[in-house]
Coordinates of N, CA and C in Angstrom, one line a residue:
X1 N 0.8 -1.2 0.0 CA 0.0 0.0 0.0 C 0.9 1.2 0.0
X2 N 2.0 1.2 0.7 CA 2.9 2.3 0.7 C 3.5 2.7 -0.7
X3 N 3.6 1.8 -1.6 CA 4.0 1.9 -2.8 C 3.1 2.8 -3.7
X4 N 1.9 3.2 -3.3 CA 0.9 4.0 -4.0 C 1.1 5.5 -3.6
X5 N 1.9 5.7 -2.6 CA 2.2 7.1 -2.2 C 3.2 7.7 -3.0
X6 N 3.4 8.9 -3.0 CA 4.5 9.6 -3.7 C 5.8 9.1 -3.1
X7 N 6.9 8.9 -3.9 CA 8.1 8.2 -3.6 C 9.1 9.4 -3.4
X8 N 8.7 10.6 -3.5 CA 9.8 11.8 -3.2 C 10.1 11.8 -1.8
X9 N 11.3 12.4 -1.4 CA 11.8 12.6 0.0 C 10.8 13.7 0.6
X10 N 10.6 13.7 1.9 CA 10.0 14.7 2.7 C 8.5 14.4 2.8
X11 N 7.9 15.2 3.5 CA 6.6 15.1 3.7 C 5.6 16.0 3.0
X12 N 6.2 17.0 2.3 CA 5.3 17.9 1.5 C 4.6 17.1 0.4
X13 N 5.1 16.3 -0.3 CA 4.2 15.5 -1.4 C 3.2 14.8 -0.7
X14 N 3.3 14.2 0.5 CA 2.3 13.6 1.2 C 1.1 14.5 1.6
X15 N 1.6 15.6 2.2 CA 0.7 16.6 2.6 C -0.2 17.2 1.2
X16 N 0.5 17.4 0.2 CA -0.2 17.8 -1.0 C -1.1 16.7 -1.5
X17 N -0.8 15.5 -1.5 CA -1.6 14.4 -1.9 C -3.0 14.2 -0.8
X18 N -2.7 14.5 0.3 CA -3.8 14.5 1.2 C -4.9 15.6 1.0
X19 N -4.3 16.8 0.7 CA -5.1 18.0 0.5 C -5.8 17.8 -0.9
X20 N -5.1 17.2 -1.8 CA -5.7 16.9 -3.1 C -6.9 15.8 -3.1
X21 N -6.6 14.9 -2.3 CA -7.6 13.8 -2.2 C -8.9 14.4 -1.4
X22 N -8.6 15.1 -0.4 CA -9.7 15.8 0.4 C -10.6 16.7 -0.6
X23 N -9.9 17.4 -1.4 CA -10.6 18.3 -2.5 C -11.5 17.5 -3.4
X24 N -11.0 16.3 -3.8 CA -11.9 15.4 -4.7 C -13.1 15.0 -3.9
X25 N -13.0 14.6 -2.6 CA -14.1 14.2 -1.8 C -15.0 15.4 -1.7
X26 N -14.5 16.6 -1.3 CA -15.3 17.8 -1.1 C -16.0 18.2 -2.4
X27 N -15.4 17.9 -3.6 CA -16.1 18.1 -4.9 C -17.3 17.2 -5.1
X28 N -17.1 15.9 -4.8 CA -18.3 15.0 -4.8 C -19.4 15.5 -4.0
X29 N -19.1 15.8 -2.7 CA -19.9 16.4 -1.8 C -20.8 17.6 -2.3
X30 N -20.1 18.5 -3.2 CA -20.8 19.6 -3.6 C -21.8 19.3 -4.7
X31 N -21.6 18.2 -5.4 CA -22.5 17.6 -6.4 C -23.8 16.9 -5.7
X32 N -23.5 16.5 -4.5 CA -24.6 15.7 -3.9 C -25.5 16.5 -2.9
X33 N -24.9 17.5 -2.2 CA -25.9 18.2 -1.3 C -25.4 19.7 -1.2
X34 N -26.3 20.6 -0.9 CA -25.8 22.0 -0.7 C -25.3 22.3 0.7
X35 N -25.6 21.5 1.6 CA -25.3 21.8 3.0 C -24.0 22.3 3.4
X36 N -22.9 21.7 2.9 CA -21.7 22.2 3.3 C -21.3 23.5 2.6
X37 N -21.7 23.6 1.4 CA -21.5 24.8 0.5 C -22.2 26.0 1.2
X38 N -23.4 25.7 1.7 CA -24.2 26.7 2.1 C -23.7 27.2 3.6
X39 N -23.1 26.2 4.4 CA -22.6 26.6 5.6 C -21.1 27.5 5.3
X40 N -20.4 27.1 4.3 CA -19.2 27.9 4.0 C -19.6 29.3 3.4
X41 N -20.7 29.4 2.7 CA -21.1 30.8 2.3 C -22.5 30.9 2.7
X42 N -22.6 31.4 4.0 CA -24.0 31.5 4.5 C -24.7 32.9 4.1
X43 N -24.1 33.7 3.5 CA -24.6 34.9 3.1 C -24.4 36.0 3.9
X44 N -24.8 37.2 3.5 CA -24.6 38.5 4.3 C -25.2 38.5 5.6
X45 N -26.4 38.0 5.6 CA -27.2 37.9 6.9 C -26.4 37.2 8.1
X46 N -25.7 36.2 7.8 CA -24.9 35.5 8.7 C -23.8 36.2 9.2
X47 N -23.3 37.2 8.4 CA -22.1 37.9 8.9 C -22.5 39.2 9.7
X48 N -23.9 39.3 10.0 CA -24.1 40.5 10.8 C -24.1 40.0 12.2
X49 N -24.2 41.0 13.3 CA -24.0 40.8 14.6 C -25.3 40.2 15.3
X50 N -26.4 40.2 14.6 CA -27.7 39.7 15.0 C -27.8 38.2 15.1
X51 N -28.8 37.8 15.5 CA -29.0 36.4 15.7 C -28.5 35.4 14.4
X52 N -27.8 34.4 14.7 CA -27.2 33.6 13.5 C -28.5 33.1 12.7
X53 N -28.3 33.2 11.5 CA -29.4 32.8 10.6 C -29.1 31.4 10.0
X54 N -30.3 30.8 9.5 CA -30.2 29.4 8.9 C -29.5 29.5 7.6
X55 N -28.3 29.1 7.3 CA -27.8 29.1 6.0 C -28.5 28.6 4.8
X56 N -29.4 27.6 5.2 CA -30.3 27.1 4.0 C -31.3 28.2 3.6
X57 N -31.5 29.1 4.5 CA -32.4 30.3 4.0 C -31.6 31.5 3.6
X58 N -30.4 31.8 4.0 CA -29.8 33.1 3.8 C -28.7 32.9 2.7
X59 N -28.2 31.7 2.5 CA -27.0 31.5 1.6 C -27.4 31.9 0.1
X60 N -26.4 32.4 -0.5 CA -26.6 32.7 -1.9 C -26.3 31.5 -2.8
X61 N -26.0 30.4 -2.3 CA -25.6 29.0 -2.9 C -26.9 28.5 -3.6
X62 N -26.7 28.3 -5.0 CA -27.7 27.5 -5.6 C -27.1 26.2 -6.1
X63 N -28.0 25.5 -6.6 CA -27.5 24.1 -7.1 C -26.4 24.2 -8.3
X64 N -26.5 25.2 -9.1 CA -25.6 25.5 -10.1 C -24.4 26.0 -9.6
X65 N -24.3 26.9 -8.6 CA -23.1 27.5 -8.0 C -22.3 26.4 -7.1
X66 N -23.2 25.5 -6.5 CA -22.5 24.4 -5.8 C -21.7 23.5 -6.7
X67 N -22.4 23.1 -7.9 CA -21.7 22.3 -8.9 C -20.6 23.0 -9.4
X68 N -20.6 24.1 -9.8 CA -19.5 24.9 -10.3 C -18.3 25.0 -9.2
X69 N -18.7 25.2 -8.0 CA -17.7 25.1 -6.8 C -17.1 23.7 -6.8
X70 N -18.0 22.7 -7.1 CA -17.4 21.4 -6.9 C -16.5 21.1 -8.2
X71 N -16.8 21.5 -9.3 CA -16.0 21.5 -10.5 C -14.6 22.0 -10.2
X72 N -14.6 23.3 -9.8 CA -13.3 24.0 -9.6 C -12.6 23.2 -8.5
X73 N -13.2 22.7 -7.4 CA -12.5 21.9 -6.4 C -11.9 20.6 -6.8
X74 N -12.7 20.0 -7.8 CA -12.2 18.7 -8.5 C -11.0 19.0 -9.1
X75 N -10.9 20.1 -10.0 CA -9.8 20.4 -10.9 C -8.6 20.8 -10.0
X76 N -8.8 21.4 -8.9 CA -7.7 21.9 -8.0 C -7.2 20.6 -7.3
X77 N -8.1 19.7 -6.8 CA -7.6 18.5 -6.3 C -6.8 17.6 -7.3
X78 N -7.2 17.7 -8.6 CA -6.5 16.9 -9.5 C -5.2 17.5 -9.8
X79 N -5.0 18.7 -9.8 CA -3.7 19.3 -9.9 C -2.8 19.0 -8.7
X80 N -3.4 19.0 -7.6 CA -2.6 18.8 -6.3 C -2.1 17.4 -6.3
X81 N -2.9 16.5 -6.8 CA -2.5 14.9 -6.7 C -1.5 14.9 -7.6
X82 N -1.6 15.3 -9.0 CA -0.6 15.1 -9.9 C 0.8 15.9 -9.4
X83 N 0.7 17.0 -8.7 CA 1.8 17.7 -8.3 C 2.5 16.8 -7.1
X84 N 1.7 16.1 -6.3 CA 2.3 15.3 -5.3 C 3.2 14.2 -5.9
X85 N 2.8 13.7 -7.0 CA 3.6 12.6 -7.7 C 4.7 13.2 -8.6
X86 N 4.6 14.5 -8.8 CA 5.6 15.1 -9.7 C 6.1 16.3 -9.2
X87 N 6.5 16.3 -7.8 CA 6.9 17.3 -6.9 C 8.2 17.9 -7.5
X88 N 9.0 17.4 -8.1 CA 10.3 17.8 -8.6 C 10.4 18.4 -10.0
X89 N 9.0 18.5 -10.6 CA 8.8 19.1 -11.8 C 8.4 20.5 -11.7
X90 N 9.1 21.6 -12.0 CA 8.8 22.9 -11.7 C 7.2 23.3 -12.2
X91 N 6.8 22.8 -13.3 CA 5.4 23.2 -13.7 C 4.4 22.7 -12.7
X92 N 4.4 21.5 -12.2 CA 3.5 21.0 -11.3 C 3.7 21.6 -9.9
X93 N 5.0 21.9 -9.6 CA 5.2 22.6 -8.3 C 4.6 24.0 -8.2
X94 N 4.8 24.7 -9.2 CA 4.2 26.0 -9.3 C 2.7 26.0 -9.5
X95 N 2.2 25.1 -10.2 CA 0.7 25.1 -10.3 C 0.0 24.7 -8.9
X96 N 0.6 23.9 -8.1 CA 0.0 23.7 -6.8 C 0.1 24.8 -6.0
X97 N 1.2 25.6 -6.0 CA 1.3 26.8 -5.3 C 0.4 27.9 -5.7
X98 N 0.3 28.0 -7.0 CA -0.9 29.0 -7.6 C -2.2 28.6 -7.2
X99 N -2.5 27.4 -7.1 CA -3.9 26.9 -6.9 C -4.2 27.2 -5.3
X100 N -3.1 27.1 -4.5 CA -3.3 27.5 -3.1 C -3.5 29.0 -3.1
X101 N -2.7 29.9 -3.8 CA -2.9 31.4 -3.7 C -4.3 31.8 -4.2
X102 N -4.7 31.2 -5.3 CA -6.0 31.5 -6.0 C -7.1 31.1 -4.9
X103 N -7.1 30.1 -4.2 CA -8.1 29.6 -3.0 C -8.0 30.7 -2.0
X104 N -6.8 31.1 -1.6 CA -6.8 32.0 -0.4 C -7.5 33.3 -0.9
X105 N -6.9 33.7 -2.1 CA -7.5 35.1 -2.5 C -9.0 35.0 -2.7
X106 N -9.6 33.9 -3.2 CA -11.0 33.6 -3.3 C -11.7 33.9 -1.9
X107 N -11.1 33.0 -0.9 CA -11.9 33.1 0.4 C -11.7 34.4 1.1
X108 N -10.7 35.1 0.9 CA -10.5 36.5 1.4 C -11.4 37.4 0.9
X109 N -11.5 37.4 -0.5 CA -12.7 38.1 -1.1 C -13.9 38.0 -0.6
X110 N -14.4 36.5 -0.6 CA -15.8 36.4 -0.1 C -16.0 36.8 1.4
X111 N -14.9 36.6 2.2 CA -15.2 37.2 3.6 C -15.1 38.7 3.7
X112 N -14.3 39.3 2.9 CA -14.0 40.8 3.4 C -14.5 41.8 2.3
X113 N -14.8 41.3 1.1 CA -15.2 42.1 0.0 C -16.8 42.0 -0.1
X114 N -17.1 40.7 -0.6 CA -18.4 40.3 -0.8 C -19.3 39.9 0.4
X115 N -18.6 39.6 1.5 CA -19.3 39.3 2.8 C -20.3 38.2 2.7
X116 N -19.9 37.2 2.0 CA -20.9 36.0 1.8 C -20.3 34.8 2.7
X117 N -19.1 35.0 3.3 CA -18.6 33.9 4.1 C -17.8 34.6 5.3
X118 N -18.3 34.5 6.4 CA -17.7 35.0 7.5 C -16.3 34.4 7.9
X119 N -15.3 35.2 8.3 CA -13.9 34.6 8.5 C -13.9 33.9 9.8
X120 N -14.7 32.8 9.9 CA -14.5 31.9 11.1 C -15.3 30.7 10.6
X121 N -15.3 29.6 11.6 CA -16.0 28.4 11.3 C -15.4 27.7 10.1
X122 N -16.4 27.3 9.2 CA -15.9 26.5 7.9 C -14.9 27.3 7.0
X123 N -14.8 28.6 7.1 CA -14.1 29.3 6.2 C -12.6 29.1 6.6
X124 N -12.3 28.9 7.9 CA -11.0 28.7 8.4 C -10.2 27.6 7.8
X125 N -11.0 26.5 7.5 CA -10.2 25.1 7.0 C -9.5 25.5 5.6
X126 N -10.2 25.9 4.5 CA -9.5 26.1 3.5 C -8.6 27.1 3.4
X127 N -8.7 28.2 4.2 CA -7.7 29.4 4.3 C -6.5 28.8 4.9
X128 N -6.6 28.1 6.2 CA -5.4 27.6 6.7 C -4.7 26.6 5.9
X129 N -5.4 25.6 5.3 CA -4.8 24.7 4.3 C -4.0 25.3 3.3
X130 N -4.6 26.4 2.7 CA -3.9 27.1 1.5 C -2.6 27.7 2.0
X131 N -2.7 28.4 3.2 CA -1.5 29.1 3.6 C -0.4 28.2 4.1
X132 N -0.9 27.0 4.6 CA 0.2 26.0 5.1 C 0.8 25.4 3.8
X133 N 0.0 25.1 2.8 CA 0.6 24.7 1.6 C 1.5 25.7 0.8
X134 N 1.1 26.8 0.7 CA 1.9 27.8 0.1 C 3.1 28.1 0.9
X135 N 3.1 28.3 2.2 CA 4.2 28.6 3.0 C 5.3 27.5 2.8
X136 N 4.6 26.2 3.1 CA 5.5 25.0 3.1 C 6.2 24.9 1.8
X137 N 5.6 25.0 0.8 CA 6.0 25.0 -0.7 C 7.1 26.0 -1.0
X138 N 6.8 27.2 -0.6 CA 7.9 28.3 -0.8 C 9.1 27.9 0.1
X139 N 9.0 27.5 1.3 CA 10.1 27.3 2.2 C 10.9 26.0 1.7
X140 N 10.3 25.1 1.0 CA 11.0 24.0 0.5 C 11.2 24.0 -1.0
X141 N 11.1 25.1 -1.6 CA 11.4 25.3 -3.0 C 12.7 24.8 -3.6
X142 N 13.7 25.1 -2.9 CA 15.1 24.7 -3.4 C 15.3 23.3 -3.0
X143 N 14.7 22.7 -2.2 CA 14.8 21.1 -1.8 C 14.1 20.3 -3.0
X144 N 13.0 20.8 -3.3 CA 12.3 20.0 -4.4 C 12.7 20.2 -5.8
X145 N 13.0 21.6 -6.0 CA 13.3 22.0 -7.4 C 14.9 22.2 -7.5
X146 N 15.7 21.2 -7.2 CA 17.1 21.3 -7.2 C 17.7 21.9 -8.5

């Protein structure tokens, strides 16, 4: 079973594989239910200081937007899985860094500009994952791209 894991040195490829696999699972979820995506994007009513609203009632998420989000998440997951196995190839290494940065920018815009996702709870997971992946990849750049 260990032979199926990336064979490169270090733990970064394993982290990238884990994050990519998690993204694929989240993508499937986006096609099957709106609940998680609505919790992630509960809408502007949920970001106010008043009583917390029900995301199923206030979220701007539609079945189409959830599937679009799922498609993006699947594509990013595939990039990260390929990058985990090709960590020493500059193109794959750069693509997985860029995918992390795009995700971080997206979530920051949704929280602080569009105000559809409060910077807490479900919002924290993808933001933390993207910053860990970006920071770790930059720190290890010369190790993997000798």
